[in-house]
């Protein structure tokens, strides 16, 4: 799971101001980024304005980050990650089941 998150992080379109302020690394680019070349697992875009047609969007540090609703592969990966991460979401109020074993 960590490897997938690292791969996804590398392709997030981050604002240049965040890079200049030392908040994050620049978006990873490759020599094969020409049409038909490298295609990231998910495309997360960013911009100063709230997107019009987003599958999911969130404001952060004066910018918006989103997955476009027309990006079907990105929507699929985002939904998979949401489901996968929810499997690890444990309510601290609910512990493991208690099993009683008779000692007779």
mmCIF file with all atom_site columns, C-alpha atoms in Angstrom:
data_model
loop_
_atom_site.group_PDB
_atom_site.id
_atom_site.type_symbol
_atom_site.label_atom_id
_atom_site.label_alt_id
_atom_site.label_comp_id
_atom_site.label_asym_id
_atom_site.label_entity_id
_atom_site.label_seq_id
_atom_site.pdbx_PDB_ins_code
_atom_site.Cartn_x
_atom_site.Cartn_y
_atom_site.Cartn_z
_atom_site.occupancy
_atom_site.B_iso_or_equiv
_atom_site.pdbx_formal_charge
_atom_site.auth_seq_id
_atom_site.auth_comp_id
_atom_site.auth_asym_id
_atom_site.auth_atom_id
_atom_site.pdbx_PDB_model_num
ATOM 1   C CA . UNK A 1 1   ? 0.000   0.000   0.000   1.00 0.00 ? 1   UNK A CA 1
ATOM 2   C CA . UNK A 1 2   ? 2.826   2.389   0.848   1.00 0.00 ? 2   UNK A CA 1
ATOM 3   C CA . UNK A 1 3   ? 4.428   1.824   -2.556  1.00 0.00 ? 3   UNK A CA 1
ATOM 4   C CA . UNK A 1 4   ? 1.141   2.684   -4.271  1.00 0.00 ? 4   UNK A CA 1
ATOM 5   C CA . UNK A 1 5   ? 0.785   5.898   -2.256  1.00 0.00 ? 5   UNK A CA 1
ATOM 6   C CA . UNK A 1 6   ? 4.364   6.893   -3.091  1.00 0.00 ? 6   UNK A CA 1
ATOM 7   C CA . UNK A 1 7   ? 3.703   6.328   -6.812  1.00 0.00 ? 7   UNK A CA 1
ATOM 8   C CA . UNK A 1 8   ? 0.512   8.363   -6.636  1.00 0.00 ? 8   UNK A CA 1
ATOM 9   C CA . UNK A 1 9   ? 2.179   11.185  -4.703  1.00 0.00 ? 9   UNK A CA 1
ATOM 10  C CA . UNK A 1 10  ? 4.785   11.541  -7.422  1.00 0.00 ? 10  UNK A CA 1
ATOM 11  C CA . UNK A 1 11  ? 2.183   12.430  -10.033 1.00 0.00 ? 11  UNK A CA 1
ATOM 12  C CA . UNK A 1 12  ? 0.048   14.956  -8.103  1.00 0.00 ? 12  UNK A CA 1
ATOM 13  C CA . UNK A 1 13  ? 0.014   18.324  -9.870  1.00 0.00 ? 13  UNK A CA 1
ATOM 14  C CA . UNK A 1 14  ? 1.359   20.548  -7.077  1.00 0.00 ? 14  UNK A CA 1
ATOM 15  C CA . UNK A 1 15  ? 1.372   24.360  -7.199  1.00 0.00 ? 15  UNK A CA 1
ATOM 16  C CA . UNK A 1 16  ? 4.789   25.868  -7.877  1.00 0.00 ? 16  UNK A CA 1
ATOM 17  C CA . UNK A 1 17  ? 4.311   28.151  -4.870  1.00 0.00 ? 17  UNK A CA 1
ATOM 18  C CA . UNK A 1 18  ? 4.119   25.088  -2.589  1.00 0.00 ? 18  UNK A CA 1
ATOM 19  C CA . UNK A 1 19  ? 7.380   23.799  -4.044  1.00 0.00 ? 19  UNK A CA 1
ATOM 20  C CA . UNK A 1 20  ? 9.049   27.217  -3.667  1.00 0.00 ? 20  UNK A CA 1
ATOM 21  C CA . UNK A 1 21  ? 7.942   27.403  -0.010  1.00 0.00 ? 21  UNK A CA 1
ATOM 22  C CA . UNK A 1 22  ? 9.412   23.958  0.667   1.00 0.00 ? 22  UNK A CA 1
ATOM 23  C CA . UNK A 1 23  ? 6.007   22.381  1.413   1.00 0.00 ? 23  UNK A CA 1
ATOM 24  C CA . UNK A 1 24  ? 6.467   19.535  -1.092  1.00 0.00 ? 24  UNK A CA 1
ATOM 25  C CA . UNK A 1 25  ? 8.541   18.203  -3.955  1.00 0.00 ? 25  UNK A CA 1
ATOM 26  C CA . UNK A 1 26  ? 7.802   19.171  -7.545  1.00 0.00 ? 26  UNK A CA 1
ATOM 27  C CA . UNK A 1 27  ? 5.616   16.891  -9.631  1.00 0.00 ? 27  UNK A CA 1
ATOM 28  C CA . UNK A 1 28  ? 7.732   14.085  -11.025 1.00 0.00 ? 28  UNK A CA 1
ATOM 29  C CA . UNK A 1 29  ? 8.302   14.254  -14.772 1.00 0.00 ? 29  UNK A CA 1
ATOM 30  C CA . UNK A 1 30  ? 9.849   11.638  -17.011 1.00 0.00 ? 30  UNK A CA 1
ATOM 31  C CA . UNK A 1 31  ? 11.537  11.693  -20.405 1.00 0.00 ? 31  UNK A CA 1
ATOM 32  C CA . UNK A 1 32  ? 8.674   9.602   -21.714 1.00 0.00 ? 32  UNK A CA 1
ATOM 33  C CA . UNK A 1 33  ? 5.950   12.115  -20.762 1.00 0.00 ? 33  UNK A CA 1
ATOM 34  C CA . UNK A 1 34  ? 5.192   12.681  -24.445 1.00 0.00 ? 34  UNK A CA 1
ATOM 35  C CA . UNK A 1 35  ? 1.789   11.513  -25.758 1.00 0.00 ? 35  UNK A CA 1
ATOM 36  C CA . UNK A 1 36  ? 1.679   7.745   -25.530 1.00 0.00 ? 36  UNK A CA 1
ATOM 37  C CA . UNK A 1 37  ? 4.432   7.727   -22.891 1.00 0.00 ? 37  UNK A CA 1
ATOM 38  C CA . UNK A 1 38  ? 4.193   7.536   -19.109 1.00 0.00 ? 38  UNK A CA 1
ATOM 39  C CA . UNK A 1 39  ? 0.680   7.692   -17.733 1.00 0.00 ? 39  UNK A CA 1
ATOM 40  C CA . UNK A 1 40  ? 0.288   8.034   -13.964 1.00 0.00 ? 40  UNK A CA 1
ATOM 41  C CA . UNK A 1 41  ? -2.006  5.663   -12.044 1.00 0.00 ? 41  UNK A CA 1
ATOM 42  C CA . UNK A 1 42  ? -4.165  8.607   -11.028 1.00 0.00 ? 42  UNK A CA 1
ATOM 43  C CA . UNK A 1 43  ? -4.272  12.230  -12.121 1.00 0.00 ? 43  UNK A CA 1
ATOM 44  C CA . UNK A 1 44  ? -4.774  14.713  -9.289  1.00 0.00 ? 44  UNK A CA 1
ATOM 45  C CA . UNK A 1 45  ? -4.953  18.273  -10.576 1.00 0.00 ? 45  UNK A CA 1
ATOM 46  C CA . UNK A 1 46  ? -4.591  21.545  -8.696  1.00 0.00 ? 46  UNK A CA 1
ATOM 47  C CA . UNK A 1 47  ? -5.488  25.171  -9.174  1.00 0.00 ? 47  UNK A CA 1
ATOM 48  C CA . UNK A 1 48  ? -6.457  28.343  -7.328  1.00 0.00 ? 48  UNK A CA 1
ATOM 49  C CA . UNK A 1 49  ? -10.186 28.063  -8.162  1.00 0.00 ? 49  UNK A CA 1
ATOM 50  C CA . UNK A 1 50  ? -12.730 25.431  -7.188  1.00 0.00 ? 50  UNK A CA 1
ATOM 51  C CA . UNK A 1 51  ? -13.094 23.029  -10.147 1.00 0.00 ? 51  UNK A CA 1
ATOM 52  C CA . UNK A 1 52  ? -16.377 22.920  -12.039 1.00 0.00 ? 52  UNK A CA 1
ATOM 53  C CA . UNK A 1 53  ? -16.591 19.200  -12.847 1.00 0.00 ? 53  UNK A CA 1
ATOM 54  C CA . UNK A 1 54  ? -14.745 17.250  -10.147 1.00 0.00 ? 54  UNK A CA 1
ATOM 55  C CA . UNK A 1 55  ? -15.343 13.696  -8.950  1.00 0.00 ? 55  UNK A CA 1
ATOM 56  C CA . UNK A 1 56  ? -13.785 14.740  -5.632  1.00 0.00 ? 56  UNK A CA 1
ATOM 57  C CA . UNK A 1 57  ? -12.177 18.053  -4.605  1.00 0.00 ? 57  UNK A CA 1
ATOM 58  C CA . UNK A 1 58  ? -10.612 19.513  -1.489  1.00 0.00 ? 58  UNK A CA 1
ATOM 59  C CA . UNK A 1 59  ? -9.151  22.942  -0.640  1.00 0.00 ? 59  UNK A CA 1
ATOM 60  C CA . UNK A 1 60  ? -5.679  22.999  0.920   1.00 0.00 ? 60  UNK A CA 1
ATOM 61  C CA . UNK A 1 61  ? -3.389  25.967  1.638   1.00 0.00 ? 61  UNK A CA 1
ATOM 62  C CA . UNK A 1 62  ? -5.174  28.330  -0.761  1.00 0.00 ? 62  UNK A CA 1
ATOM 63  C CA . UNK A 1 63  ? -5.391  25.873  -3.663  1.00 0.00 ? 63  UNK A CA 1
ATOM 64  C CA . UNK A 1 64  ? -7.849  23.225  -4.795  1.00 0.00 ? 64  UNK A CA 1
ATOM 65  C CA . UNK A 1 65  ? -6.863  19.620  -5.503  1.00 0.00 ? 65  UNK A CA 1
ATOM 66  C CA . UNK A 1 66  ? -9.223  17.361  -7.439  1.00 0.00 ? 66  UNK A CA 1
ATOM 67  C CA . UNK A 1 67  ? -9.833  14.283  -9.535  1.00 0.00 ? 67  UNK A CA 1
ATOM 68  C CA . UNK A 1 68  ? -11.673 15.226  -12.721 1.00 0.00 ? 68  UNK A CA 1
ATOM 69  C CA . UNK A 1 69  ? -15.063 13.570  -13.157 1.00 0.00 ? 69  UNK A CA 1
ATOM 70  C CA . UNK A 1 70  ? -14.195 12.811  -16.797 1.00 0.00 ? 70  UNK A CA 1
ATOM 71  C CA . UNK A 1 71  ? -11.036 10.901  -15.826 1.00 0.00 ? 71  UNK A CA 1
ATOM 72  C CA . UNK A 1 72  ? -12.505 7.416   -15.565 1.00 0.00 ? 72  UNK A CA 1
ATOM 73  C CA . UNK A 1 73  ? -9.204  5.609   -14.727 1.00 0.00 ? 73  UNK A CA 1
ATOM 74  C CA . UNK A 1 74  ? -8.418  8.166   -12.005 1.00 0.00 ? 74  UNK A CA 1
ATOM 75  C CA . UNK A 1 75  ? -11.893 7.800   -10.515 1.00 0.00 ? 75  UNK A CA 1
ATOM 76  C CA . UNK A 1 76  ? -11.442 4.027   -10.397 1.00 0.00 ? 76  UNK A CA 1
ATOM 77  C CA . UNK A 1 77  ? -8.060  4.232   -8.643  1.00 0.00 ? 77  UNK A CA 1
ATOM 78  C CA . UNK A 1 78  ? -9.364  6.834   -6.181  1.00 0.00 ? 78  UNK A CA 1
ATOM 79  C CA . UNK A 1 79  ? -12.375 4.652   -5.338  1.00 0.00 ? 79  UNK A CA 1
ATOM 80  C CA . UNK A 1 80  ? -10.125 1.604   -4.902  1.00 0.00 ? 80  UNK A CA 1
ATOM 81  C CA . UNK A 1 81  ? -7.826  3.529   -2.546  1.00 0.00 ? 81  UNK A CA 1
ATOM 82  C CA . UNK A 1 82  ? -10.783 4.827   -0.551  1.00 0.00 ? 82  UNK A CA 1
ATOM 83  C CA . UNK A 1 83  ? -12.111 1.283   -0.127  1.00 0.00 ? 83  UNK A CA 1
ATOM 84  C CA . UNK A 1 84  ? -8.685  -0.170  0.629   1.00 0.00 ? 84  UNK A CA 1
ATOM 85  C CA . UNK A 1 85  ? -7.866  2.480   3.238   1.00 0.00 ? 85  UNK A CA 1
ATOM 86  C CA . UNK A 1 86  ? -11.275 2.075   4.876   1.00 0.00 ? 86  UNK A CA 1
ATOM 87  C CA . UNK A 1 87  ? -10.431 -1.575  5.575   1.00 0.00 ? 87  UNK A CA 1
ATOM 88  C CA . UNK A 1 88  ? -7.701  -0.311  7.877   1.00 0.00 ? 88  UNK A CA 1
ATOM 89  C CA . UNK A 1 89  ? -9.985  2.223   9.586   1.00 0.00 ? 89  UNK A CA 1
ATOM 90  C CA . UNK A 1 90  ? -10.659 0.726   13.006  1.00 0.00 ? 90  UNK A CA 1
ATOM 91  C CA . UNK A 1 91  ? -12.913 2.288   15.607  1.00 0.00 ? 91  UNK A CA 1
ATOM 92  C CA . UNK A 1 92  ? -10.828 2.549   18.804  1.00 0.00 ? 92  UNK A CA 1
ATOM 93  C CA . UNK A 1 93  ? -13.992 1.933   20.841  1.00 0.00 ? 93  UNK A CA 1
ATOM 94  C CA . UNK A 1 94  ? -14.396 -1.494  19.311  1.00 0.00 ? 94  UNK A CA 1
ATOM 95  C CA . UNK A 1 95  ? -11.695 -3.967  20.161  1.00 0.00 ? 95  UNK A CA 1
ATOM 96  C CA . UNK A 1 96  ? -11.132 -7.447  18.884  1.00 0.00 ? 96  UNK A CA 1
ATOM 97  C CA . UNK A 1 97  ? -13.810 -9.974  19.781  1.00 0.00 ? 97  UNK A CA 1
ATOM 98  C CA . UNK A 1 98  ? -13.406 -11.618 23.159  1.00 0.00 ? 98  UNK A CA 1
ATOM 99  C CA . UNK A 1 99  ? -13.370 -15.393 23.124  1.00 0.00 ? 99  UNK A CA 1
ATOM 100 C CA . UNK A 1 100 ? -14.057 -17.266 26.346  1.00 0.00 ? 100 UNK A CA 1
ATOM 101 C CA . UNK A 1 101 ? -12.487 -20.695 26.621  1.00 0.00 ? 101 UNK A CA 1
ATOM 102 C CA . UNK A 1 102 ? -13.764 -22.973 29.399  1.00 0.00 ? 102 UNK A CA 1
ATOM 103 C CA . UNK A 1 103 ? -10.971 -24.025 31.760  1.00 0.00 ? 103 UNK A CA 1
ATOM 104 C CA . UNK A 1 104 ? -12.603 -27.193 33.141  1.00 0.00 ? 104 UNK A CA 1
#
